[in-house]
Tab-separated table of N, CA and C and ligand atoms in Angstrom:
chain	number	residue	atom	x	y	z
A	80	MET	N	14.696	22.390	-6.682
A	80	MET	CA	13.994	21.578	-5.746
A	80	MET	C	14.108	22.364	-4.368
A	81	PHE	N	12.705	22.172	-3.577
A	81	PHE	CA	11.497	22.972	-2.987
A	81	PHE	C	12.183	22.524	-1.721
A	82	GLU	N	11.837	23.326	-1.006
A	82	GLU	CA	12.266	23.225	0.554
A	82	GLU	C	11.512	22.640	1.317
A	83	ILE	N	10.979	21.895	2.014
A	83	ILE	CA	10.133	20.905	2.550
A	83	ILE	C	10.064	21.786	3.860
A	84	LEU	N	8.643	22.195	4.070
A	84	LEU	CA	8.776	23.050	5.342
A	84	LEU	C	8.043	22.012	6.486
A	85	LYS	N	8.698	22.579	7.772
A	85	LYS	CA	8.706	21.072	8.875
A	85	LYS	C	7.379	22.429	9.863
A	86	TYR	N	7.285	20.513	10.549
A	86	TYR	CA	6.885	21.140	11.651
A	86	TYR	C	6.587	21.840	12.607
A	87	PRO	N	6.339	23.466	13.743
A	87	PRO	CA	4.913	23.940	13.284
A	87	PRO	C	4.501	24.395	12.433
A	88	ASP	N	5.090	24.861	11.017
A	88	ASP	CA	5.068	26.218	10.336
A	88	ASP	C	3.077	26.011	9.400
A	89	PRO	N	3.638	27.368	9.471
A	89	PRO	CA	1.425	27.331	9.546
A	89	PRO	C	0.616	27.206	8.505
A	90	MET	N	1.796	27.219	7.199
A	90	MET	CA	1.482	26.590	6.347
A	90	MET	C	0.772	24.959	6.352
A	91	LEU	N	1.172	24.457	7.384
A	91	LEU	CA	1.135	23.369	7.355
A	91	LEU	C	-0.376	22.640	8.042
A	92	LEU	N	-0.511	24.379	8.656
A	92	LEU	CA	-2.475	24.244	9.190
A	92	LEU	C	-2.992	24.531	8.716
A	93	LYS	N	-2.759	25.010	7.242
A	93	LYS	CA	-3.789	25.429	6.692
A	93	LYS	C	-4.597	24.798	5.792
A	94	VAL	N	-6.138	24.861	5.170
A	94	VAL	CA	-6.644	24.054	4.526
A	94	VAL	C	-6.184	24.921	2.909
A	95	ALA	N	-6.091	23.912	1.773
A	95	ALA	CA	-5.759	24.136	0.710
A	95	ALA	C	-6.512	24.881	0.068
A	96	GLU	N	-5.943	25.503	-0.890
A	96	GLU	CA	-7.323	25.870	-2.307
A	96	GLU	C	-7.680	24.479	-2.868
A	97	PRO	N	-8.673	24.838	-4.120
A	97	PRO	CA	-8.658	24.150	-4.870
A	97	PRO	C	-7.714	23.953	-5.944
A	98	VAL	N	-7.067	23.773	-6.902
A	98	VAL	CA	-5.937	23.661	-8.313
A	98	VAL	C	-7.227	24.171	-9.083
A	99	THR	N	-7.422	25.248	-9.853
A	99	THR	CA	-7.838	25.564	-11.048
A	99	THR	C	-7.262	25.542	-12.072
A	100	ASP	N	-6.329	26.132	-12.765
A	100	ASP	CA	-5.334	26.276	-13.634
A	100	ASP	C	-4.051	25.351	-14.029
A	101	PHE	N	-5.117	24.145	-14.506
A	101	PHE	CA	-4.198	23.397	-15.345
A	101	PHE	C	-3.601	23.521	-16.473
A	102	GLY	N	-2.584	23.892	-16.929
A	102	GLY	CA	-1.096	24.097	-17.797
A	102	GLY	C	0.543	23.476	-17.070
A	103	PRO	N	1.124	24.735	-18.057
A	103	PRO	CA	2.519	23.802	-17.681
A	103	PRO	C	3.179	24.277	-16.531
A	104	ARG	N	2.440	25.591	-16.124
A	104	ARG	CA	3.491	26.324	-14.922
A	104	ARG	C	2.423	24.926	-13.722
A	105	LEU	N	1.188	23.844	-13.670
A	105	LEU	CA	1.307	23.109	-12.923
A	105	LEU	C	2.389	21.838	-12.796
A	106	GLU	N	2.717	21.185	-14.508
A	106	GLU	CA	3.402	20.288	-14.091
A	106	GLU	C	4.795	20.245	-14.120
A	107	GLN	N	5.096	21.951	-14.003
A	107	GLN	CA	6.818	22.069	-13.530
A	107	GLN	C	6.894	22.304	-12.230
A	108	VAL	N	5.266	22.342	-11.480
A	108	VAL	CA	5.853	21.822	-9.803
A	108	VAL	C	5.333	20.601	-9.078
A	109	VAL	N	4.313	19.906	-10.241
A	109	VAL	CA	3.782	18.549	-10.204
A	109	VAL	C	5.777	18.007	-10.398
A	110	GLU	N	6.639	18.027	-11.405
A	110	GLU	CA	8.187	17.453	-11.411
A	110	GLU	C	9.187	17.449	-10.255
A	111	GLU	N	8.791	18.979	-9.950
A	111	GLU	CA	9.720	19.914	-9.099
A	111	GLU	C	9.339	19.066	-7.499
A	112	MET	N	8.045	18.280	-7.253
A	112	MET	CA	7.504	18.162	-6.079
A	112	MET	C	8.308	16.846	-5.887
A	113	PHE	N	7.737	16.017	-6.801
A	113	PHE	CA	8.983	14.741	-7.470
A	113	PHE	C	9.853	14.824	-6.986
A	114	PHE	N	10.986	16.242	-7.548
A	114	PHE	CA	12.485	15.819	-7.988
A	114	PHE	C	12.306	15.870	-6.163
A	115	THR	N	11.900	16.754	-5.139
A	115	THR	CA	12.204	16.858	-3.891
A	115	THR	C	11.641	16.126	-3.193
A	116	MET	N	10.826	14.857	-3.359
A	116	MET	CA	10.170	13.785	-2.612
A	116	MET	C	10.950	12.597	-2.775
A	117	TYR	N	12.123	12.687	-3.881
A	117	TYR	CA	12.651	11.515	-3.871
A	117	TYR	C	14.041	12.254	-3.064
A	118	GLU	N	15.030	13.357	-3.278
A	118	GLU	CA	15.529	13.510	-2.836
A	118	GLU	C	15.635	13.610	-1.235
A	119	PHE	N	14.576	13.497	-0.455
A	119	PHE	CA	14.482	13.372	0.741
A	119	PHE	C	13.272	12.036	1.255
A	120	ARG	N	13.890	11.216	-0.044
A	120	ARG	CA	13.552	9.192	0.411
A	120	ARG	C	12.246	9.930	1.164
A	121	GLY	N	11.101	10.224	0.350
A	121	GLY	CA	9.856	10.056	0.545
A	121	GLY	C	8.749	9.435	-0.261
A	122	VAL	N	7.898	8.749	0.558
A	122	VAL	CA	6.621	8.398	-0.436
A	122	VAL	C	5.853	8.503	-1.117
A	123	GLY	N	5.672	10.708	-0.100
A	123	GLY	CA	4.162	10.840	-0.720
A	123	GLY	C	4.492	12.961	-0.380
A	124	LEU	N	3.857	13.262	-1.131
A	124	LEU	CA	4.720	14.807	-0.371
A	124	LEU	C	3.186	15.091	-1.412
A	125	ALA	N	3.116	16.486	-0.098
A	125	ALA	CA	2.112	17.551	-0.623
A	125	ALA	C	2.550	19.221	-0.772
A	126	ALA	N	1.451	19.910	-1.423
A	126	ALA	CA	1.996	20.724	-1.801
A	126	ALA	C	1.895	21.860	-0.951
A	127	PRO	N	1.359	21.240	0.164
A	127	PRO	CA	0.980	22.737	1.425
A	127	PRO	C	3.494	22.355	2.334
A	128	GLN	N	3.210	21.198	1.888
A	128	GLN	CA	4.787	20.642	2.566
A	128	GLN	C	5.693	21.625	1.966
A	129	VAL	N	5.429	22.360	0.466
A	129	VAL	CA	6.826	22.643	0.216
A	129	VAL	C	5.870	24.716	-0.437
A	130	GLY	N	5.028	24.660	0.557
A	130	GLY	CA	4.624	26.855	0.597
A	130	GLY	C	3.914	26.502	-0.045
A	131	ILE	N	2.892	25.437	-0.775
A	131	ILE	CA	2.320	25.934	-2.013
A	131	ILE	C	0.897	25.367	-1.881
A	132	SER	N	-0.371	26.593	-1.139
A	132	SER	CA	-1.111	25.986	-0.614
A	132	SER	C	-2.209	25.688	-1.513
A	133	LYS	N	-2.035	24.476	-2.220
A	133	LYS	CA	-3.000	23.915	-3.493
A	133	LYS	C	-3.688	22.447	-3.418
A	134	ARG	N	-4.808	22.355	-3.699
A	134	ARG	CA	-5.407	20.441	-3.287
A	134	ARG	C	-4.242	19.307	-4.250
A	135	LEU	N	-3.252	19.185	-3.827
A	135	LEU	CA	-2.381	18.626	-4.967
A	135	LEU	C	-1.152	17.530	-4.435
A	136	TYR	N	-1.023	16.521	-4.289
A	136	TYR	CA	-0.307	15.296	-4.004
A	136	TYR	C	0.521	14.982	-4.777
A	137	VAL	N	1.959	14.113	-4.740
A	137	VAL	CA	2.269	12.790	-5.313
A	137	VAL	C	2.904	12.114	-4.165
A	138	LEU	N	2.905	10.825	-4.928
A	138	LEU	CA	2.830	9.501	-4.392
A	138	LEU	C	4.133	8.790	-4.887
A	139	ASN	N	4.744	8.140	-4.070
A	139	ASN	CA	5.344	7.064	-5.473
A	139	ASN	C	5.870	5.965	-4.128
A	140	CYS	N	4.520	5.372	-4.015
A	140	CYS	CA	4.688	4.235	-3.106
A	140	CYS	C	5.448	2.599	-3.586
A	141	GLY	N	5.717	1.990	-4.842
A	141	GLY	CA	6.459	1.319	-5.512
A	141	GLY	C	7.941	0.866	-5.124
A	142	GLU	N	8.208	-0.589	-5.236
A	142	GLU	CA	9.509	-0.735	-5.677
A	142	GLU	C	10.972	-0.444	-5.971
A	143	GLY	N	9.777	0.144	-7.416
A	143	GLY	CA	10.530	0.508	-8.621
A	143	GLY	C	10.953	1.489	-8.637
A	144	GLN	N	11.993	1.835	-10.097
A	144	GLN	CA	12.395	3.294	-9.869
A	144	GLN	C	11.691	3.622	-10.749
A	145	PRO	N	11.708	5.248	-11.104
A	145	PRO	CA	10.537	6.076	-11.177
A	145	PRO	C	10.791	5.653	-12.131
A	146	PRO	N	9.878	6.266	-13.520
A	146	PRO	CA	8.526	6.774	-12.833
A	146	PRO	C	7.488	5.677	-12.511
A	147	GLU	N	7.598	4.622	-12.195
A	147	GLU	CA	6.795	3.943	-12.984
A	147	GLU	C	5.154	3.930	-11.929
A	148	ALA	N	5.881	4.343	-10.449
A	148	ALA	CA	4.963	4.181	-9.521
A	148	ALA	C	3.949	5.320	-9.625
A	149	GLU	N	4.672	6.146	-9.893
A	149	GLU	CA	4.179	8.034	-9.689
A	149	GLU	C	2.938	7.674	-9.789
A	150	LEU	N	2.693	8.639	-8.826
A	150	LEU	CA	0.641	9.058	-8.934
A	150	LEU	C	0.861	10.848	-8.687
A	151	VAL	N	0.392	11.303	-9.119
A	151	VAL	CA	-0.424	12.807	-9.390
A	151	VAL	C	-2.200	12.941	-8.786
A	152	LEU	N	-2.036	13.065	-7.274
A	152	LEU	CA	-3.537	13.688	-7.081
A	152	LEU	C	-3.596	15.097	-7.083
A	153	ILE	N	-4.559	15.702	-8.294
A	153	ILE	CA	-5.120	17.169	-8.207
A	153	ILE	C	-6.758	17.243	-7.279
A	154	ASN	N	-7.033	17.733	-6.406
A	154	ASN	CA	-8.681	18.234	-5.821
A	154	ASN	C	-9.275	16.596	-5.474
A	155	PRO	N	-8.416	15.980	-5.061
A	155	PRO	CA	-8.559	14.560	-4.516
A	155	PRO	C	-10.073	14.296	-3.907
A	156	GLU	N	-10.298	13.630	-3.940
A	156	GLU	CA	-11.674	13.196	-2.716
A	156	GLU	C	-11.308	11.767	-2.184
A	157	VAL	N	-12.383	11.103	-1.461
A	157	VAL	CA	-12.625	10.073	-1.458
A	157	VAL	C	-13.589	9.117	-1.691
A	158	VAL	N	-13.438	8.353	-2.273
A	158	VAL	CA	-14.547	7.567	-2.618
A	158	VAL	C	-15.210	6.477	-2.125
A	159	ALA	N	-14.835	5.589	-1.699
A	159	ALA	CA	-14.908	4.596	-0.256
A	159	ALA	C	-13.495	4.204	0.632
A	160	ILE	N	-14.146	3.720	1.235
A	160	ILE	CA	-12.747	2.898	2.377
A	160	ILE	C	-13.145	1.205	3.149
A	161	GLU	N	-12.198	0.905	3.331
A	161	GLU	CA	-12.669	0.035	3.796
A	161	GLU	C	-11.949	-1.396	4.722
A	162	GLY	N	-11.642	-2.039	5.659
A	162	GLY	CA	-10.937	-2.465	6.319
A	162	GLY	C	-10.341	-1.194	7.044
A	163	GLU	N	-9.399	-2.063	8.744
A	163	GLU	CA	-8.350	-1.434	8.734
A	163	GLU	C	-6.906	-1.983	8.469
A	164	GLN	N	-5.596	-0.466	9.386
A	164	GLN	CA	-4.501	-1.225	9.489
A	164	GLN	C	-4.673	0.055	10.293
A	165	TYR	N	-3.248	-0.703	10.962
A	165	TYR	CA	-2.951	-0.170	12.462
A	165	TYR	C	-1.552	-0.623	12.208
A	166	SER	N	-0.013	0.297	11.668
A	166	SER	CA	1.183	0.503	11.308
A	166	SER	C	1.902	1.834	11.233
A	167	ASP	N	3.034	1.933	11.223
A	167	ASP	CA	4.291	3.070	11.477
A	167	ASP	C	3.978	4.225	10.486
A	168	GLU	N	3.531	5.178	10.724
A	168	GLU	CA	3.508	6.663	9.556
A	168	GLU	C	4.644	7.319	10.225
A	169	GLY	N	5.323	8.014	8.759
A	169	GLY	CA	5.795	9.131	9.433
A	169	GLY	C	5.602	10.643	7.923
A	170	CYS	N	6.048	11.302	8.133
A	170	CYS	CA	6.030	12.399	7.358
A	170	CYS	C	7.458	13.513	7.340
A	171	LEU	N	7.649	13.800	5.745
A	171	LEU	CA	8.529	14.928	5.603
A	171	LEU	C	8.793	16.241	6.060
A	172	SER	N	7.263	16.972	6.726
A	172	SER	CA	7.126	17.671	8.241
A	172	SER	C	7.983	17.070	9.130
A	173	PHE	N	8.413	16.273	9.183
A	173	PHE	CA	8.372	15.379	10.939
A	173	PHE	C	10.074	14.663	10.644
A	174	PRO	N	10.676	15.183	10.325
A	174	PRO	CA	12.118	14.241	9.982
A	174	PRO	C	12.749	13.165	10.965
A	175	GLY	N	12.136	12.166	10.884
A	175	GLY	CA	13.001	11.021	11.579
A	175	GLY	C	11.837	10.235	12.949
A	176	MET	N	10.873	11.079	12.903
A	176	MET	CA	9.301	10.619	13.645
A	176	MET	C	8.757	9.724	12.730
A	177	PHE	N	8.097	8.546	13.795
A	177	PHE	CA	6.829	7.825	13.231
A	177	PHE	C	6.479	7.311	14.231
A	178	ALA	N	5.200	6.851	14.398
A	178	ALA	CA	3.761	6.528	15.196
A	178	ALA	C	3.071	5.625	14.625
A	179	LYS	N	2.256	4.641	15.549
A	179	LYS	CA	1.573	4.021	14.880
A	179	LYS	C	0.600	4.328	14.714
A	180	LYS	N	-0.351	4.008	13.878
A	180	LYS	CA	-1.734	4.994	13.559
A	180	LYS	C	-2.445	4.201	12.782
A	181	LEU	N	-3.905	3.822	12.811
A	181	LEU	CA	-5.045	3.444	12.676
A	181	LEU	C	-5.388	4.102	11.014
A	182	ARG	N	-5.652	3.153	10.488
A	182	ARG	CA	-6.325	3.844	8.970
A	182	ARG	C	-6.899	2.166	7.954
A	183	PRO	N	-7.950	3.919	7.177
A	183	PRO	CA	-8.240	2.245	6.385
A	183	PRO	C	-7.458	1.275	5.920
A	184	ASN	N	-7.388	-0.173	5.562
A	184	ASN	CA	-6.822	-0.443	5.001
A	184	ASN	C	-6.748	-0.468	3.234
A	185	LYS	N	-8.147	-0.144	2.937
A	185	LYS	CA	-8.332	0.091	1.457
A	185	LYS	C	-9.032	1.176	0.973
A	186	VAL	N	-8.102	1.886	0.114
A	186	VAL	CA	-9.210	3.428	-0.005
A	186	VAL	C	-8.863	3.091	-1.555
A	187	THR	N	-10.608	4.079	-1.979
A	187	THR	CA	-10.432	4.294	-3.268
A	187	THR	C	-10.732	6.599	-3.068
A	188	MET	N	-9.490	6.413	-4.368
A	188	MET	CA	-10.169	8.443	-4.477
A	188	MET	C	-10.631	8.436	-5.441
A	189	ARG	N	-11.245	10.328	-5.832
A	189	ARG	CA	-11.456	10.457	-6.778
A	189	ARG	C	-10.434	11.479	-6.821
A	190	ALA	N	-9.743	12.044	-8.379
A	190	ALA	CA	-9.168	13.573	-8.339
A	190	ALA	C	-8.637	13.523	-9.858
A	191	GLN	N	-8.308	14.376	-10.092
A	191	GLN	CA	-8.039	14.922	-11.440
A	191	GLN	C	-6.125	14.753	-11.896
A	192	ASP	N	-6.233	14.799	-12.723
A	192	ASP	CA	-4.773	14.523	-13.405
A	192	ASP	C	-4.061	16.066	-13.785
A	193	THR	N	-3.032	16.108	-13.955
A	193	THR	CA	-2.422	17.535	-14.854
A	193	THR	C	-3.643	18.158	-16.124
A	194	LYS	N	-3.719	16.976	-16.399
A	194	LYS	CA	-4.625	17.563	-17.440
A	194	LYS	C	-5.913	18.425	-17.352
A	195	GLY	N	-6.716	18.244	-16.083
A	195	GLY	CA	-7.615	18.525	-15.708
A	195	GLY	C	-8.738	17.108	-15.180
A	196	LYS	N	-8.727	16.068	-16.218
A	196	LYS	CA	-9.383	14.990	-16.161
A	196	LYS	C	-9.650	14.151	-14.772
A	197	TRP	N	-11.021	13.483	-15.015
A	197	TRP	CA	-10.958	12.804	-13.540
A	197	TRP	C	-10.620	11.491	-13.667
A	198	PHE	N	-9.849	10.681	-12.603
A	198	PHE	CA	-9.871	9.227	-12.699
A	198	PHE	C	-10.341	8.711	-10.966
A	199	GLU	N	-10.217	7.617	-11.217
A	199	GLU	CA	-10.281	6.981	-9.981
A	199	GLU	C	-9.352	6.186	-9.501
A	200	ILE	N	-8.290	5.502	-8.440
A	200	ILE	CA	-7.581	4.355	-8.275
A	200	ILE	C	-8.098	4.574	-6.912
A	201	THR	N	-7.464	2.853	-6.747
A	201	THR	CA	-7.619	1.985	-5.338
A	201	THR	C	-6.664	1.671	-5.145
A	202	GLY	N	-6.268	1.978	-3.655
A	202	GLY	CA	-4.778	1.426	-3.254
A	202	GLY	C	-4.722	0.722	-1.632
A	203	GLU	N	-4.234	-0.294	-1.972
A	203	GLU	CA	-4.271	-0.871	-0.136
A	203	GLU	C	-2.996	-0.878	0.266
A	204	LYS	N	-3.317	-0.831	1.739
A	204	LYS	CA	-2.196	-0.689	2.337
A	204	LYS	C	-0.753	0.563	2.891
A	205	LEU	N	0.484	0.720	2.049
A	205	LEU	CA	0.922	1.684	2.291
A	205	LEU	C	-0.145	2.351	1.342
A	206	LEU	N	-0.164	2.539	0.416
A	206	LEU	CA	-0.694	3.360	-0.939
A	206	LEU	C	-2.107	3.966	0.316
A	207	ALA	N	-2.812	2.887	0.281
A	207	ALA	CA	-4.486	3.592	0.763
A	207	ALA	C	-3.720	4.783	2.608
A	208	ARG	N	-2.687	3.883	2.934
A	208	ARG	CA	-2.032	5.026	4.033
A	208	ARG	C	-1.679	6.417	3.386
A	209	ALA	N	-1.154	6.572	2.246
A	209	ALA	CA	-0.427	7.839	1.960
A	209	ALA	C	-1.415	8.472	0.957
A	210	PHE	N	-2.589	7.589	0.843
A	210	PHE	CA	-3.837	8.980	0.083
A	210	PHE	C	-4.059	9.741	0.937
A	211	LEU	N	-4.276	8.802	2.626
A	211	LEU	CA	-5.181	9.523	3.180
A	211	LEU	C	-4.483	11.002	3.941
A	212	HIS	N	-2.584	10.203	4.210
A	212	HIS	CA	-2.312	11.189	4.930
A	212	HIS	C	-1.899	12.719	4.125
A	213	GLU	N	-1.824	12.007	2.696
A	213	GLU	CA	-1.340	13.649	2.191
A	213	GLU	C	-2.362	14.248	2.009
A	214	LEU	N	-4.123	13.766	1.751
A	214	LEU	CA	-5.360	13.821	2.336
A	214	LEU	C	-5.135	15.043	3.457
A	215	ASP	N	-4.774	14.744	4.309
A	215	ASP	CA	-4.620	15.477	5.341
A	215	ASP	C	-3.997	16.790	5.662
A	216	HIS	N	-2.722	16.688	4.346
A	216	HIS	CA	-2.278	17.241	4.584
A	216	HIS	C	-2.838	18.978	3.645
A	217	LEU	N	-3.221	18.410	3.152
A	217	LEU	CA	-4.419	19.319	2.064
A	217	LEU	C	-5.111	20.000	2.781
A	218	ASN	N	-6.446	19.347	3.957
A	218	ASN	CA	-7.077	19.742	5.027
A	218	ASN	C	-6.385	20.615	6.475
A	219	GLY	N	-5.010	20.778	6.464
A	219	GLY	CA	-4.354	20.931	7.526
A	219	GLY	C	-4.308	20.798	9.098
A	220	LYS	N	-4.389	19.227	7.811
A	220	LYS	CA	-4.049	18.378	9.020
A	220	LYS	C	-2.755	17.736	9.061
A	221	VAL	N	-1.616	17.528	10.267
A	221	VAL	CA	-0.651	16.805	10.139
A	221	VAL	C	-0.999	15.123	11.002
A	222	PHE	N	0.227	14.551	10.769
A	222	PHE	CA	-0.018	12.673	10.936
A	222	PHE	C	-0.162	12.808	12.735
A	223	VAL	N	0.304	13.821	13.507
A	223	VAL	CA	0.580	13.527	15.114
A	223	VAL	C	-1.263	14.374	15.496
A	224	ASN	N	-1.945	14.953	14.434
A	224	ASN	CA	-3.315	15.080	15.188
A	224	ASN	C	-3.803	14.367	16.110
A	225	ASP	N	-3.952	13.118	15.278
A	225	ASP	CA	-5.148	12.505	16.343
A	225	ASP	C	-4.866	11.098	16.287
A	226	LEU	N	-3.508	11.172	16.728
A	226	LEU	CA	-2.954	9.742	17.739
A	226	LEU	C	-3.594	9.242	18.626
A	227	GLU	N	-3.301	8.052	19.286
A	227	GLU	CA	-3.615	7.323	20.034
A	227	GLU	C	-2.617	7.955	21.354
A	228	PRO	N	-3.126	8.009	22.118
A	228	PRO	CA	-2.312	8.945	23.616
A	228	PRO	C	-0.999	8.310	23.951
A	229	GLN	N	-0.521	6.589	23.536
A	229	GLN	CA	0.439	6.396	23.918
A	229	GLN	C	1.155	6.223	23.014
A	230	GLU	N	0.517	6.527	21.782
A	230	GLU	CA	1.509	7.254	20.240
A	230	GLU	C	2.215	8.213	20.619
A	231	TYR	N	1.599	9.631	21.104
A	231	TYR	CA	1.555	10.875	21.178
A	231	TYR	C	2.480	11.085	22.320
A	232	ILE	N	2.322	10.457	23.788
A	232	ILE	CA	3.843	10.329	24.267
A	232	ILE	C	4.485	10.344	23.865
A	233	LYS	N	4.969	8.996	23.079
A	233	LYS	CA	6.506	9.108	22.652
A	233	LYS	C	7.169	10.251	22.011
A	234	LEU	N	6.522	11.353	21.510
A	234	LEU	CA	6.599	11.828	20.021
A	234	LEU	C	6.793	13.513	20.712
A	235	ARG	N	6.701	13.188	22.150
A	235	ARG	CA	5.967	14.841	23.034
A	235	ARG	C	7.126	15.272	22.877
A	236	LYS	N	7.830	14.969	23.122
A	236	LYS	CA	9.699	15.720	23.678
A	236	LYS	C	10.190	16.514	22.277
A	237	GLU	N	10.166	15.040	20.917
A	237	GLU	CA	10.677	15.320	20.427
A	237	GLU	C	10.189	16.969	19.012
A	238	LEU	N	8.029	16.671	19.447
A	238	LEU	CA	7.570	17.731	19.131
A	238	LEU	C	7.881	18.931	19.201
A	239	GLU	N	8.016	19.461	20.683
A	239	GLU	CA	7.888	20.496	21.681
A	239	GLU	C	9.873	21.152	21.379
A	240	GLN	N	10.750	20.105	20.742
A	240	GLN	CA	12.172	20.518	20.547
A	240	GLN	C	12.107	21.181	18.749
A	241	MET	N	10.768	20.587	18.237
A	241	MET	CA	10.766	21.783	16.963
A	241	MET	C	9.827	22.839	17.108
A	242	LYS	N	8.944	22.956	18.144
A	242	LYS	CA	8.660	24.128	17.657
A	242	LYS	C	9.556	24.999	18.511
A	243	ARG	N	10.653	24.232	19.602
A	243	ARG	CA	11.475	25.293	19.571
A	243	ARG	C	12.061	26.050	18.698
A	244	GLU	N	12.630	24.827	17.739
A	244	GLU	CA	13.620	25.308	17.045
A	244	GLU	C	13.254	25.950	15.828
A	245	TYR	N	11.890	25.975	15.483
A	245	TYR	CA	11.224	26.232	13.993
A	245	TYR	C	10.967	27.979	15.110
A	246	LYS	N	10.486	28.454	16.280
A	246	LYS	CA	10.936	29.837	16.402
A	246	LYS	C	11.956	30.241	16.775
A	247	ARG	N	13.401	29.386	17.421
A	247	ARG	CA	14.654	30.258	17.036
A	247	ARG	C	15.184	30.207	15.200
A	248	GLU	N	14.597	29.313	14.791
A	248	GLU	CA	15.143	30.213	13.109
A	248	GLU	C	14.231	31.317	12.447
A	249	HIS	N	12.868	31.155	13.293
A	249	HIS	CA	11.791	31.906	12.406
A	249	HIS	C	12.937	33.738	13.393
A	250	ALA	N	13.270	33.474	14.363
A	250	ALA	CA	13.439	34.527	14.892
A	250	ALA	C	14.849	35.128	14.207
A	251	ARG	N	15.143	34.058	13.704
A	251	ARG	CA	16.758	34.695	13.075
A	251	ARG	C	16.526	35.526	11.406
A	252	THR	N	15.889	34.580	11.010
A	252	THR	CA	15.420	35.019	9.516
A	252	THR	C	14.613	36.105	9.285
A	253	ARG	N	13.873	37.170	10.737
A	253	ARG	CA	13.106	37.601	10.177
A	253	ARG	C	13.998	39.394	10.435
B	67	NI	NI1	3.364	14.188	5.108
């Protein structure tokens, strides 16, 4: 299982590099990412969150048991967006924190699979939200970056606390 990096780890603020090696090692990383995501009851996990600065993420927004709704998006790009939704969003790098965030309601993505084959996929509601939340991670953005002020204010204290904890942890392990 991977360790999930917590805010404000600098890895979370870095733009990730494209995936170029499509081999057994990539499959292993993907499997380990799913395992880690399920352990922490997440619906999405991006490689930078586990310390790998590569453009890939895994998702399972389905109700069913894995692996029915498992998705792997490698080198993902947005093809089209439509509509709006405004609902709660969270992130495994910010345990227990949620904020309302405006996102498109329907999103079409283009990405490569673990064999390097390109495909297109459209998601609505939670899946559309997850596509873009995880894509933000690949671009060094986290979900608290562009919240509306009234939502940001609610999280401000917890974010400061997380920064203090990170500093403390960092001082100890150095
Ligand atoms: Ni996240």
